[in-house]
Amino acid sequence: MTFPVAVPRLPAIVLLAASALPGSPSLAAPPGPAHAAASEASVAGHYYLSGVMETGSELLLREDGTFEWYISYGALDQFAKGRWSREGASVILKPDGPDDAKPLYAPLGAEPWDLQAEQALLRQQAEEAADAVAARCPFLAGWADIAVTPVPTIDEAATVPVSRESLRRKAAETLQTALLTRNRAAMLARRALDAPSPEANEAVGKAFAAWFDARAAAQSAAGEAYLPDPDLAEPELPAPCIAPETPDAADIPREQWTGGIAVRVLDPVREQTANHVRVTLRHADGQEEQIETGSGGLAIRPGRPDSPVVAVGLSAPYAPGRDASFRIEPASDTVLSFSIDGGQLEQTPFESMQLRIVGQDLAPDIFEGKGLYRRAR
């Protein structure tokens, strides 16, 4: 997963192992002796939500005034922790805000440029080439969504017998029609490239729809005549409309690799990568370059720079005011990795929650009068 431009959703967390709560009992653990000795007036304890369909939730109120809360509904999992207090016949939960006391980013290390980095660069270059093709040849868009008219099949029991010769003539005719529609589609694509317009793009789309139908008809007719499936290649597109294939870095001698500087940003705790992180590469000669993380949290500056990179700056639109800069050992053919603490970007699921005390249970105000948090007994 990757961080989108918006603030990432809270991760699913199974509440809660004792190792995740230093100095406190596990949320899933039964009440201990300290709880058993508490007065009847105490509401501290472990609660489970009941009475709300398809929703699982737990609440741990500790004697020290802290709480942990978890809810799971469909694909949504949310978690909060903070302080609780008793106010009359109610319990009030006040979650902690994001912990931004520590740096958002931190360096993880540097590795030499390797096969994986070179392959990632080749994929990036292929994506850029495909984008350029789409810009030059907008009529290519949507061809995959063009519906092909189904070719009716022959119901042998309901049709008059047809001679093999007649079936062969039909196969030859439909094949000729397919070839003509294929040539027309290619011709209109060349015209649309030379003189682009919405009308030209629409004409190309219709021509390709006709080609798809004609090819299907030719294949069907060949089968009815017990002939081999016709070898009908796709229409020949203009060269500027053909994206190059992505080579395999493993097939390229290492001395011919492009190489470069790659910066990877990831959250190792949540096992996520972060996209849309703006990366500033500062070179020893004072020059700066801007790149941005994309798929896999990776930003790549292709080619070995004339002046090595000596500092890296990181910033993200979803973390305003949290920019960071790091001095690094001079790098020219390197993969640099940085961590991002996604927990600091998580928004609390509620500002406060009121739970009315009902005997040994708690009635929350967030489910429109439905459901109870029942104390573990």
Short mmCIF file of C-alpha atoms in Angstrom, two decimals, residues 140-308:
data_model
loop_
_atom_site.label_atom_id
_atom_site.label_comp_id
_atom_site.label_asym_id
_atom_site.label_seq_id
_atom_site.Cartn_x
_atom_site.Cartn_y
_atom_site.Cartn_z
CA LEU A 140 -5.77 5.27 -28.69
CA ALA A 141 -7.69 5.82 -25.45
CA GLY A 142 -10.73 3.67 -24.93
CA TRP A 143 -10.09 1.02 -27.57
CA ALA A 144 -9.99 -1.68 -24.93
CA ASP A 145 -13.51 -0.63 -23.85
CA ILE A 146 -15.04 -0.85 -27.33
CA ALA A 147 -17.72 -3.51 -27.29
CA VAL A 148 -17.51 -6.20 -29.95
CA THR A 149 -20.80 -7.17 -31.55
CA PRO A 150 -21.40 -10.87 -30.81
CA VAL A 151 -21.23 -13.06 -33.90
CA PRO A 152 -24.30 -15.33 -34.07
CA THR A 153 -23.56 -19.02 -34.04
CA ILE A 154 -25.16 -21.54 -36.36
CA ASP A 155 -27.94 -23.66 -34.90
CA GLU A 156 -27.43 -26.77 -37.01
CA ALA A 157 -30.83 -28.22 -36.11
CA ALA A 158 -32.69 -25.09 -37.24
CA THR A 159 -30.84 -24.28 -40.47
CA VAL A 160 -30.83 -25.66 -43.96
CA PRO A 161 -27.64 -27.64 -44.68
CA VAL A 162 -25.02 -25.48 -46.38
CA SER A 163 -22.39 -26.85 -48.72
CA ARG A 164 -18.76 -26.74 -47.72
CA GLU A 165 -18.03 -24.69 -50.82
CA SER A 166 -20.57 -22.08 -49.72
CA LEU A 167 -19.01 -21.96 -46.25
CA ARG A 168 -15.56 -21.51 -47.78
CA ARG A 169 -16.81 -18.64 -49.95
CA LYS A 170 -18.32 -17.00 -46.87
CA ALA A 171 -15.03 -17.43 -44.98
CA ALA A 172 -13.09 -15.83 -47.85
CA GLU A 173 -15.53 -12.91 -48.06
CA THR A 174 -15.47 -12.20 -44.32
CA LEU A 175 -11.69 -12.45 -44.35
CA GLN A 176 -11.49 -9.90 -47.15
CA THR A 177 -13.86 -7.60 -45.23
CA ALA A 178 -11.69 -7.91 -42.13
CA LEU A 179 -8.57 -7.00 -44.09
CA LEU A 180 -10.27 -3.96 -45.60
CA THR A 181 -11.57 -2.71 -42.21
CA ARG A 182 -8.12 -3.27 -40.71
CA ASN A 183 -6.49 -1.16 -43.43
CA ARG A 184 -9.12 1.54 -43.00
CA ALA A 185 -8.51 1.70 -39.24
CA ALA A 186 -4.76 2.07 -39.80
CA MET A 187 -5.30 4.78 -42.44
CA LEU A 188 -7.61 6.80 -40.18
CA ALA A 189 -5.12 6.50 -37.31
CA ARG A 190 -2.41 8.02 -39.53
CA ARG A 191 -4.75 10.84 -40.54
CA ALA A 192 -5.71 11.53 -36.92
CA LEU A 193 -2.03 11.76 -36.01
CA ASP A 194 -1.32 14.22 -38.82
CA ALA A 195 -4.46 16.32 -38.26
CA PRO A 196 -5.79 15.70 -34.76
CA SER A 197 -9.35 16.68 -33.91
CA PRO A 198 -12.24 15.27 -31.86
CA GLU A 199 -13.95 14.21 -35.09
CA ALA A 200 -10.82 12.38 -36.27
CA ASN A 201 -10.49 10.62 -32.92
CA GLU A 202 -14.13 9.52 -33.07
CA ALA A 203 -13.66 8.21 -36.62
CA VAL A 204 -10.69 6.12 -35.51
CA GLY A 205 -12.71 4.66 -32.62
CA LYS A 206 -15.54 3.66 -34.94
CA ALA A 207 -13.07 2.19 -37.44
CA PHE A 208 -11.48 0.04 -34.77
CA ALA A 209 -14.90 -1.10 -33.53
CA ALA A 210 -15.68 -2.18 -37.10
CA TRP A 211 -12.32 -3.96 -37.27
CA PHE A 212 -12.99 -5.89 -34.07
CA ASP A 213 -16.38 -6.99 -35.40
CA ALA A 214 -14.96 -7.96 -38.80
CA ARG A 215 -12.13 -9.96 -37.24
CA ALA A 216 -14.57 -11.86 -35.04
CA ALA A 217 -16.79 -12.60 -38.04
CA ALA A 218 -13.82 -13.86 -40.08
CA GLN A 219 -12.70 -16.15 -37.28
CA SER A 220 -16.22 -17.50 -36.86
CA ALA A 221 -16.68 -18.11 -40.59
CA ALA A 222 -13.34 -19.92 -40.80
CA GLY A 223 -14.42 -22.24 -38.01
CA GLU A 224 -17.76 -23.00 -39.71
CA ALA A 225 -15.87 -23.89 -42.90
CA TYR A 226 -13.41 -26.10 -40.94
CA LEU A 227 -10.55 -23.82 -41.96
CA PRO A 228 -7.61 -22.74 -39.79
CA ASP A 229 -8.11 -19.61 -37.71
CA PRO A 230 -7.05 -16.69 -39.96
CA ASP A 231 -3.85 -14.92 -38.98
CA LEU A 232 -5.08 -11.36 -38.61
CA ALA A 233 -2.53 -9.02 -37.07
CA GLU A 234 -3.58 -5.75 -35.47
CA PRO A 235 -3.76 -2.63 -37.67
CA GLU A 236 -0.35 -1.08 -38.26
CA LEU A 237 -0.16 2.08 -36.17
CA PRO A 238 2.07 5.05 -36.95
CA ALA A 239 5.46 4.70 -35.29
CA PRO A 240 4.87 7.65 -32.88
CA CYS A 241 1.82 5.75 -31.54
CA ILE A 242 3.76 2.60 -30.59
CA ALA A 243 5.20 2.49 -27.09
CA PRO A 244 8.50 0.60 -26.79
CA GLU A 245 8.54 -2.63 -24.86
CA THR A 246 10.10 -2.64 -21.40
CA PRO A 247 13.43 -4.50 -21.54
CA ASP A 248 14.57 -6.82 -18.78
CA ALA A 249 17.47 -5.34 -16.84
CA ALA A 250 18.83 -8.85 -16.35
CA ASP A 251 19.40 -9.06 -20.13
CA ILE A 252 21.47 -5.86 -20.18
CA PRO A 253 25.19 -6.03 -19.32
CA ARG A 254 25.87 -4.19 -16.09
CA GLU A 255 28.30 -1.82 -17.77
CA GLN A 256 25.44 -0.70 -20.02
CA TRP A 257 23.04 0.09 -17.18
CA THR A 258 21.79 3.67 -16.99
CA GLY A 259 22.20 3.79 -13.20
CA GLY A 260 21.28 6.86 -11.20
CA ILE A 261 20.08 8.01 -7.80
CA ALA A 262 16.98 6.37 -6.32
CA VAL A 263 15.23 7.54 -3.16
CA ARG A 264 12.77 5.19 -1.47
CA VAL A 265 10.39 6.37 1.29
CA LEU A 266 8.55 3.77 3.34
CA ASP A 267 6.91 3.11 6.69
CA PRO A 268 8.59 -0.06 7.97
CA VAL A 269 6.21 -0.37 10.94
CA ARG A 270 3.09 -0.43 8.79
CA GLU A 271 4.83 -2.08 5.85
CA GLN A 272 3.66 0.68 3.52
CA THR A 273 5.40 2.86 0.96
CA ALA A 274 4.81 6.59 0.58
CA ASN A 275 4.07 8.18 -2.79
CA HIS A 276 3.85 11.86 -3.69
CA VAL A 277 6.84 12.68 -1.49
CA ARG A 278 8.80 15.50 -3.12
CA VAL A 279 12.53 14.79 -3.07
CA THR A 280 15.15 17.50 -3.47
CA LEU A 281 18.60 16.26 -4.48
CA ARG A 282 21.36 18.72 -3.61
CA HIS A 283 24.65 18.21 -5.45
CA ALA A 284 28.14 19.02 -4.27
CA ASP A 285 28.37 21.79 -6.90
CA GLY A 286 25.32 23.54 -5.40
CA GLN A 287 22.84 22.43 -8.07
CA GLU A 288 19.44 21.04 -7.03
CA GLU A 289 17.01 18.64 -8.71
CA GLN A 290 13.41 17.78 -7.89
CA ILE A 291 11.93 14.29 -8.22
CA GLU A 292 8.86 12.65 -6.64
CA THR A 293 8.11 9.21 -5.25
CA GLY A 294 5.62 7.13 -7.16
CA SER A 295 4.94 3.41 -7.34
CA GLY A 296 6.66 1.55 -4.52
CA GLY A 297 7.54 4.81 -2.79
CA LEU A 298 10.41 5.24 -5.22
CA ALA A 299 11.77 8.40 -6.85
CA ILE A 300 14.48 8.00 -9.50
CA ARG A 301 16.93 10.42 -11.04
CA PRO A 302 18.31 8.48 -14.04
CA GLY A 303 21.98 8.62 -14.97
CA ARG A 304 25.11 9.10 -12.93
CA PRO A 305 25.35 12.81 -12.03
CA ASP A 306 28.49 14.81 -12.81
CA SER A 307 28.45 16.10 -9.24
CA PRO A 308 27.55 13.69 -6.42
#
